[in-house]
Amino acid sequence: MAKFIAITNTVAWAGFWAFGYLALSGPVGGETAVAEILAALCAATGLVCWFRLVRHTEVTGYARPANRVPEHIKTQGETA
């Protein structure tokens, strides 16, 4: 499953850059709006896949887990 997510991530970012270029370089019109929407969808898909890959690498031990506040330091319901 991780390989599928990695491939989807690569394709999504490639689509983002391709459609983003078309949206920025094309004349104003219907084609530009479609390119903007497709670029935004590809960027969202790329971000979701990226976050899932980061989580997967932390769980499998390939990457060091992110720094988090230890439980004994957290305050319960207090605000500054």
PDB file of N, CA and C in Angstrom:
ATOM      1  N   MET A   1       0.817  -1.187   0.000  1.00  0.00           N
ATOM      2  CA  MET A   1       0.000   0.000   0.000  1.00  0.00           C
ATOM      3  C   MET A   1       0.866   1.259   0.000  1.00  0.00           C
ATOM      4  N   ALA A   2       2.009   1.196   0.665  1.00  0.00           N
ATOM      5  CA  ALA A   2       2.888   2.367   0.710  1.00  0.00           C
ATOM      6  C   ALA A   2       3.417   2.710  -0.680  1.00  0.00           C
ATOM      7  N   LYS A   3       3.689   1.698  -1.492  1.00  0.00           N
ATOM      8  CA  LYS A   3       4.167   1.961  -2.853  1.00  0.00           C
ATOM      9  C   LYS A   3       3.084   2.631  -3.687  1.00  0.00           C
ATOM     10  N   PHE A   4       1.845   2.198  -3.520  1.00  0.00           N
ATOM     11  CA  PHE A   4       0.734   2.816  -4.242  1.00  0.00           C
ATOM     12  C   PHE A   4       0.591   4.278  -3.845  1.00  0.00           C
ATOM     13  N   ILE A   5       0.697   4.563  -2.556  1.00  0.00           N
ATOM     14  CA  ILE A   5       0.588   5.944  -2.087  1.00  0.00           C
ATOM     15  C   ILE A   5       1.757   6.770  -2.615  1.00  0.00           C
ATOM     16  N   ALA A   6       2.954   6.186  -2.652  1.00  0.00           N
ATOM     17  CA  ALA A   6       4.119   6.902  -3.174  1.00  0.00           C
ATOM     18  C   ALA A   6       3.961   7.212  -4.661  1.00  0.00           C
ATOM     19  N   ILE A   7       3.448   6.268  -5.421  1.00  0.00           N
ATOM     20  CA  ILE A   7       3.227   6.503  -6.850  1.00  0.00           C
ATOM     21  C   ILE A   7       2.149   7.560  -7.048  1.00  0.00           C
ATOM     22  N   THR A   8       1.077   7.476  -6.264  1.00  0.00           N
ATOM     23  CA  THR A   8       0.015   8.477  -6.340  1.00  0.00           C
ATOM     24  C   THR A   8       0.553   9.852  -5.985  1.00  0.00           C
ATOM     25  N   ASN A   9       1.420   9.915  -4.991  1.00  0.00           N
ATOM     26  CA  ASN A   9       2.033  11.179  -4.592  1.00  0.00           C
ATOM     27  C   ASN A   9       2.832  11.780  -5.746  1.00  0.00           C
ATOM     28  N   THR A  10       3.630  10.963  -6.412  1.00  0.00           N
ATOM     29  CA  THR A  10       4.448  11.445  -7.523  1.00  0.00           C
ATOM     30  C   THR A  10       3.583  11.933  -8.675  1.00  0.00           C
ATOM     31  N   VAL A  11       2.567  11.168  -9.021  1.00  0.00           N
ATOM     32  CA  VAL A  11       1.682  11.555 -10.124  1.00  0.00           C
ATOM     33  C   VAL A  11       0.910  12.825  -9.767  1.00  0.00           C
ATOM     34  N   ALA A  12       0.471  12.937  -8.519  1.00  0.00           N
ATOM     35  CA  ALA A  12      -0.289  14.117  -8.099  1.00  0.00           C
ATOM     36  C   ALA A  12       0.562  15.377  -8.174  1.00  0.00           C
ATOM     37  N   TRP A  13       1.810  15.301  -7.701  1.00  0.00           N
ATOM     38  CA  TRP A  13       2.659  16.495  -7.762  1.00  0.00           C
ATOM     39  C   TRP A  13       3.041  16.836  -9.194  1.00  0.00           C
ATOM     40  N   ALA A  14       3.219  15.827 -10.035  1.00  0.00           N
ATOM     41  CA  ALA A  14       3.486  16.101 -11.450  1.00  0.00           C
ATOM     42  C   ALA A  14       2.287  16.796 -12.085  1.00  0.00           C
ATOM     43  N   GLY A  15       1.086  16.337 -11.746  1.00  0.00           N
ATOM     44  CA  GLY A  15      -0.119  16.991 -12.246  1.00  0.00           C
ATOM     45  C   GLY A  15      -0.255  18.406 -11.732  1.00  0.00           C
ATOM     46  N   PHE A  16       0.108  18.619 -10.476  1.00  0.00           N
ATOM     47  CA  PHE A  16       0.053  19.971  -9.908  1.00  0.00           C
ATOM     48  C   PHE A  16       0.949  20.921 -10.693  1.00  0.00           C
ATOM     49  N   TRP A  17       2.187  20.494 -10.945  1.00  0.00           N
ATOM     50  CA  TRP A  17       3.103  21.379 -11.659  1.00  0.00           C
ATOM     51  C   TRP A  17       2.670  21.580 -13.108  1.00  0.00           C
ATOM     52  N   ALA A  18       2.189  20.532 -13.752  1.00  0.00           N
ATOM     53  CA  ALA A  18       1.768  20.653 -15.151  1.00  0.00           C
ATOM     54  C   ALA A  18       0.545  21.556 -15.279  1.00  0.00           C
ATOM     55  N   PHE A  19      -0.484  21.290 -14.488  1.00  0.00           N
ATOM     56  CA  PHE A  19      -1.695  22.104 -14.580  1.00  0.00           C
ATOM     57  C   PHE A  19      -1.480  23.495 -14.001  1.00  0.00           C
ATOM     58  N   GLY A  20      -0.602  23.609 -13.014  1.00  0.00           N
ATOM     59  CA  GLY A  20      -0.273  24.933 -12.491  1.00  0.00           C
ATOM     60  C   GLY A  20       0.405  25.798 -13.536  1.00  0.00           C
ATOM     61  N   TYR A  21       1.306  25.199 -14.289  1.00  0.00           N
ATOM     62  CA  TYR A  21       1.954  25.938 -15.377  1.00  0.00           C
ATOM     63  C   TYR A  21       0.930  26.363 -16.423  1.00  0.00           C
ATOM     64  N   LEU A  22       0.041  25.454 -16.785  1.00  0.00           N
ATOM     65  CA  LEU A  22      -0.984  25.795 -17.771  1.00  0.00           C
ATOM     66  C   LEU A  22      -1.899  26.899 -17.262  1.00  0.00           C
ATOM     67  N   ALA A  23      -2.217  26.868 -15.971  1.00  0.00           N
ATOM     68  CA  ALA A  23      -3.096  27.886 -15.402  1.00  0.00           C
ATOM     69  C   ALA A  23      -2.420  29.253 -15.379  1.00  0.00           C
ATOM     70  N   LEU A  24      -1.128  29.280 -15.102  1.00  0.00           N
ATOM     71  CA  LEU A  24      -0.429  30.561 -15.005  1.00  0.00           C
ATOM     72  C   LEU A  24      -0.011  31.120 -16.357  1.00  0.00           C
ATOM     73  N   SER A  25       0.232  30.261 -17.325  1.00  0.00           N
ATOM     74  CA  SER A  25       0.739  30.738 -18.609  1.00  0.00           C
ATOM     75  C   SER A  25      -0.349  30.896 -19.666  1.00  0.00           C
ATOM     76  N   GLY A  26      -1.514  30.343 -19.429  1.00  0.00           N
ATOM     77  CA  GLY A  26      -2.566  30.389 -20.429  1.00  0.00           C
ATOM     78  C   GLY A  26      -3.337  31.694 -20.397  1.00  0.00           C
ATOM     79  N   PRO A  27      -4.078  31.964 -21.466  1.00  0.00           N
ATOM     80  CA  PRO A  27      -4.916  33.160 -21.483  1.00  0.00           C
ATOM     81  C   PRO A  27      -6.095  33.000 -20.523  1.00  0.00           C
ATOM     82  N   VAL A  28      -6.652  34.118 -20.111  1.00  0.00           N
ATOM     83  CA  VAL A  28      -7.783  34.077 -19.187  1.00  0.00           C
ATOM     84  C   VAL A  28      -8.989  33.514 -19.930  1.00  0.00           C
ATOM     85  N   GLY A  29      -9.641  32.535 -19.312  1.00  0.00           N
ATOM     86  CA  GLY A  29     -10.795  31.925 -19.946  1.00  0.00           C
ATOM     87  C   GLY A  29     -11.184  30.648 -19.253  1.00  0.00           C
ATOM     88  N   GLY A  30     -12.015  29.877 -19.915  1.00  0.00           N
ATOM     89  CA  GLY A  30     -12.511  28.640 -19.340  1.00  0.00           C
ATOM     90  C   GLY A  30     -11.433  27.594 -19.137  1.00  0.00           C
ATOM     91  N   GLU A  31     -10.473  27.543 -20.066  1.00  0.00           N
ATOM     92  CA  GLU A  31      -9.403  26.554 -19.928  1.00  0.00           C
ATOM     93  C   GLU A  31      -8.537  26.833 -18.708  1.00  0.00           C
ATOM     94  N   THR A  32      -8.333  28.103 -18.411  1.00  0.00           N
ATOM     95  CA  THR A  32      -7.517  28.470 -17.256  1.00  0.00           C
ATOM     96  C   THR A  32      -8.206  28.060 -15.965  1.00  0.00           C
ATOM     97  N   ALA A  33      -9.513  28.244 -15.901  1.00  0.00           N
ATOM     98  CA  ALA A  33     -10.255  27.864 -14.695  1.00  0.00           C
ATOM     99  C   ALA A  33     -10.187  26.356 -14.468  1.00  0.00           C
ATOM    100  N   VAL A  34     -10.316  25.595 -15.535  1.00  0.00           N
ATOM    101  CA  VAL A  34     -10.221  24.136 -15.412  1.00  0.00           C
ATOM    102  C   VAL A  34      -8.822  23.737 -14.956  1.00  0.00           C
ATOM    103  N   ALA A  35      -7.794  24.378 -15.506  1.00  0.00           N
ATOM    104  CA  ALA A  35      -6.418  24.073 -15.108  1.00  0.00           C
ATOM    105  C   ALA A  35      -6.184  24.432 -13.645  1.00  0.00           C
ATOM    106  N   GLU A  36      -6.758  25.549 -13.179  1.00  0.00           N
ATOM    107  CA  GLU A  36      -6.615  25.937 -11.770  1.00  0.00           C
ATOM    108  C   GLU A  36      -7.267  24.914 -10.849  1.00  0.00           C
ATOM    109  N   ILE A  37      -8.451  24.455 -11.221  1.00  0.00           N
ATOM    110  CA  ILE A  37      -9.155  23.464 -10.396  1.00  0.00           C
ATOM    111  C   ILE A  37      -8.377  22.153 -10.360  1.00  0.00           C
ATOM    112  N   LEU A  38      -7.893  21.708 -11.509  1.00  0.00           N
ATOM    113  CA  LEU A  38      -7.118  20.467 -11.551  1.00  0.00           C
ATOM    114  C   LEU A  38      -5.811  20.596 -10.772  1.00  0.00           C
ATOM    115  N   ALA A  39      -5.162  21.759 -10.852  1.00  0.00           N
ATOM    116  CA  ALA A  39      -3.929  21.971 -10.091  1.00  0.00           C
ATOM    117  C   ALA A  39      -4.212  21.931  -8.592  1.00  0.00           C
ATOM    118  N   ALA A  40      -5.314  22.526  -8.166  1.00  0.00           N
ATOM    119  CA  ALA A  40      -5.664  22.511  -6.743  1.00  0.00           C
ATOM    120  C   ALA A  40      -5.986  21.092  -6.271  1.00  0.00           C
ATOM    121  N   LEU A  41      -6.704  20.329  -7.079  1.00  0.00           N
ATOM    122  CA  LEU A  41      -7.013  18.944  -6.712  1.00  0.00           C
ATOM    123  C   LEU A  41      -5.749  18.089  -6.643  1.00  0.00           C
ATOM    124  N   CYS A  42      -4.848  18.295  -7.583  1.00  0.00           N
ATOM    125  CA  CYS A  42      -3.588  17.541  -7.556  1.00  0.00           C
ATOM    126  C   CYS A  42      -2.749  17.924  -6.345  1.00  0.00           C
ATOM    127  N   ALA A  43      -2.732  19.206  -5.989  1.00  0.00           N
ATOM    128  CA  ALA A  43      -1.976  19.637  -4.812  1.00  0.00           C
ATOM    129  C   ALA A  43      -2.563  19.035  -3.542  1.00  0.00           C
ATOM    130  N   ALA A  44      -3.885  19.019  -3.434  1.00  0.00           N
ATOM    131  CA  ALA A  44      -4.525  18.430  -2.255  1.00  0.00           C
ATOM    132  C   ALA A  44      -4.222  16.935  -2.166  1.00  0.00           C
ATOM    133  N   THR A  45      -4.305  16.253  -3.293  1.00  0.00           N
ATOM    134  CA  THR A  45      -3.994  14.824  -3.310  1.00  0.00           C
ATOM    135  C   THR A  45      -2.533  14.578  -2.938  1.00  0.00           C
ATOM    136  N   GLY A  46      -1.635  15.398  -3.458  1.00  0.00           N
ATOM    137  CA  GLY A  46      -0.226  15.267  -3.135  1.00  0.00           C
ATOM    138  C   GLY A  46       0.055  15.484  -1.659  1.00  0.00           C
ATOM    139  N   LEU A  47      -0.611  16.470  -1.055  1.00  0.00           N
ATOM    140  CA  LEU A  47      -0.414  16.716   0.376  1.00  0.00           C
ATOM    141  C   LEU A  47      -0.929  15.563   1.224  1.00  0.00           C
ATOM    142  N   VAL A  48      -2.107  15.052   0.884  1.00  0.00           N
ATOM    143  CA  VAL A  48      -2.662  13.926   1.645  1.00  0.00           C
ATOM    144  C   VAL A  48      -1.733  12.720   1.547  1.00  0.00           C
ATOM    145  N   CYS A  49      -1.258  12.427   0.352  1.00  0.00           N
ATOM    146  CA  CYS A  49      -0.341  11.294   0.183  1.00  0.00           C
ATOM    147  C   CYS A  49       0.962  11.528   0.931  1.00  0.00           C
ATOM    148  N   TRP A  50       1.463  12.750   0.904  1.00  0.00           N
ATOM    149  CA  TRP A  50       2.706  13.061   1.606  1.00  0.00           C
ATOM    150  C   TRP A  50       2.556  12.828   3.104  1.00  0.00           C
ATOM    151  N   PHE A  51       1.452  13.323   3.686  1.00  0.00           N
ATOM    152  CA  PHE A  51       1.240  13.142   5.123  1.00  0.00           C
ATOM    153  C   PHE A  51       1.084  11.665   5.482  1.00  0.00           C
ATOM    154  N   ARG A  52       0.434  10.891   4.624  1.00  0.00           N
ATOM    155  CA  ARG A  52       0.311   9.452   4.887  1.00  0.00           C
ATOM    156  C   ARG A  52       1.662   8.752   4.802  1.00  0.00           C
ATOM    157  N   LEU A  53       2.494   9.176   3.860  1.00  0.00           N
ATOM    158  CA  LEU A  53       3.831   8.587   3.768  1.00  0.00           C
ATOM    159  C   LEU A  53       4.683   8.947   4.980  1.00  0.00           C
ATOM    160  N   VAL A  54       4.562  10.169   5.458  1.00  0.00           N
ATOM    161  CA  VAL A  54       5.305  10.572   6.655  1.00  0.00           C
ATOM    162  C   VAL A  54       4.865   9.737   7.844  1.00  0.00           C
ATOM    163  N   ARG A  55       3.564   9.574   8.003  1.00  0.00           N
ATOM    164  CA  ARG A  55       3.055   8.755   9.106  1.00  0.00           C
ATOM    165  C   ARG A  55       3.535   7.310   8.977  1.00  0.00           C
ATOM    166  N   HIS A  56       3.534   6.785   7.761  1.00  0.00           N
ATOM    167  CA  HIS A  56       3.979   5.405   7.533  1.00  0.00           C
ATOM    168  C   HIS A  56       5.451   5.234   7.898  1.00  0.00           C
ATOM    169  N   THR A  57       6.289   6.198   7.521  1.00  0.00           N
ATOM    170  CA  THR A  57       7.713   6.079   7.833  1.00  0.00           C
ATOM    171  C   THR A  57       7.975   6.195   9.327  1.00  0.00           C
ATOM    172  N   GLU A  58       7.168   6.980  10.035  1.00  0.00           N
ATOM    173  CA  GLU A  58       7.327   7.061  11.491  1.00  0.00           C
ATOM    174  C   GLU A  58       6.920   5.755  12.157  1.00  0.00           C
ATOM    175  N   VAL A  59       5.840   5.145  11.682  1.00  0.00           N
ATOM    176  CA  VAL A  59       5.344   3.906  12.285  1.00  0.00           C
ATOM    177  C   VAL A  59       6.305   2.748  12.032  1.00  0.00           C
ATOM    178  N   THR A  60       6.843   2.670  10.820  1.00  0.00           N
ATOM    179  CA  THR A  60       7.726   1.556  10.488  1.00  0.00           C
ATOM    180  C   THR A  60       9.139   1.738  11.024  1.00  0.00           C
ATOM    181  N   GLY A  61       9.465   2.915  11.523  1.00  0.00           N
ATOM    182  CA  GLY A  61      10.783   3.153  12.073  1.00  0.00           C
ATOM    183  C   GLY A  61      11.798   3.649  11.065  1.00  0.00           C
ATOM    184  N   TYR A  62      11.375   3.883   9.834  1.00  0.00           N
ATOM    185  CA  TYR A  62      12.298   4.390   8.821  1.00  0.00           C
ATOM    186  C   TYR A  62      12.706   5.827   9.131  1.00  0.00           C
ATOM    187  N   ALA A  63      11.775   6.597   9.685  1.00  0.00           N
ATOM    188  CA  ALA A  63      12.060   7.978  10.072  1.00  0.00           C
ATOM    189  C   ALA A  63      11.828   8.137  11.564  1.00  0.00           C
ATOM    190  N   ARG A  64      12.537   9.070  12.141  1.00  0.00           N
ATOM    191  CA  ARG A  64      12.379   9.364  13.557  1.00  0.00           C
ATOM    192  C   ARG A  64      11.020  10.032  13.769  1.00  0.00           C
ATOM    193  N   PRO A  65      10.267   9.657  14.812  1.00  0.00           N
ATOM    194  CA  PRO A  65       8.980  10.302  15.071  1.00  0.00           C
ATOM    195  C   PRO A  65       9.153  11.796  15.337  1.00  0.00           C
ATOM    196  N   ALA A  66       8.132  12.555  15.007  1.00  0.00           N
ATOM    197  CA  ALA A  66       8.162  13.997  15.225  1.00  0.00           C
ATOM    198  C   ALA A  66       8.227  14.302  16.716  1.00  0.00           C
ATOM    199  N   ASN A  67       8.830  15.439  17.049  1.00  0.00           N
ATOM    200  CA  ASN A  67       8.903  15.853  18.448  1.00  0.00           C
ATOM    201  C   ASN A  67       7.510  16.214  18.941  1.00  0.00           C
ATOM    202  N   ARG A  68       7.127  15.629  20.043  1.00  0.00           N
ATOM    203  CA  ARG A  68       5.824  15.899  20.639  1.00  0.00           C
ATOM    204  C   ARG A  68       6.023  16.218  22.109  1.00  0.00           C
ATOM    205  N   VAL A  69       5.079  16.952  22.664  1.00  0.00           N
ATOM    206  CA  VAL A  69       5.158  17.303  24.078  1.00  0.00           C
ATOM    207  C   VAL A  69       4.896  16.047  24.900  1.00  0.00           C
ATOM    208  N   PRO A  70       5.783  15.721  25.841  1.00  0.00           N
ATOM    209  CA  PRO A  70       5.559  14.542  26.682  1.00  0.00           C
ATOM    210  C   PRO A  70       4.292  14.688  27.522  1.00  0.00           C
ATOM    211  N   GLU A  71       3.678  13.564  27.833  1.00  0.00           N
ATOM    212  CA  GLU A  71       2.412  13.572  28.567  1.00  0.00           C
ATOM    213  C   GLU A  71       2.540  14.222  29.943  1.00  0.00           C
ATOM    214  N   HIS A  72       3.671  14.060  30.616  1.00  0.00           N
ATOM    215  CA  HIS A  72       3.795  14.602  31.968  1.00  0.00           C
ATOM    216  C   HIS A  72       3.960  16.123  31.972  1.00  0.00           C
ATOM    217  N   ILE A  73       4.210  16.733  30.820  1.00  0.00           N
ATOM    218  CA  ILE A  73       4.352  18.186  30.741  1.00  0.00           C
ATOM    219  C   ILE A  73       3.051  18.852  30.302  1.00  0.00           C
ATOM    220  N   LYS A  74       2.211  18.137  29.592  1.00  0.00           N
ATOM    221  CA  LYS A  74       0.955  18.706  29.109  1.00  0.00           C
ATOM    222  C   LYS A  74       0.077  19.126  30.276  1.00  0.00           C
ATOM    223  N   THR A  75      -0.636  20.232  30.089  1.00  0.00           N
ATOM    224  CA  THR A  75      -1.590  20.689  31.102  1.00  0.00           C
ATOM    225  C   THR A  75      -2.986  20.304  30.653  1.00  0.00           C
ATOM    226  N   GLN A  76      -3.816  20.018  31.590  1.00  0.00           N
ATOM    227  CA  GLN A  76      -5.176  19.582  31.292  1.00  0.00           C
ATOM    228  C   GLN A  76      -6.133  20.768  31.344  1.00  0.00           C
ATOM    229  N   GLY A  77      -6.512  21.292  30.179  1.00  0.00           N
ATOM    230  CA  GLY A  77      -7.543  22.314  30.098  1.00  0.00           C
ATOM    231  C   GLY A  77      -7.112  23.710  30.505  1.00  0.00           C
ATOM    232  N   GLU A  78      -5.860  23.959  30.736  1.00  0.00           N
ATOM    233  CA  GLU A  78      -5.416  25.288  31.123  1.00  0.00           C
ATOM    234  C   GLU A  78      -5.069  26.094  29.881  1.00  0.00           C
ATOM    235  N   THR A  79      -5.336  27.392  29.949  1.00  0.00           N
ATOM    236  CA  THR A  79      -4.976  28.287  28.861  1.00  0.00           C
ATOM    237  C   THR A  79      -4.035  29.350  29.392  1.00  0.00           C
ATOM    238  N   ALA A  80      -3.261  29.921  28.517  1.00  0.00           N
ATOM    239  CA  ALA A  80      -2.282  30.927  28.936  1.00  0.00           C
ATOM    240  C   ALA A  80      -2.924  32.274  29.106  1.00  0.00           C
TER     241      ALA A  80
END
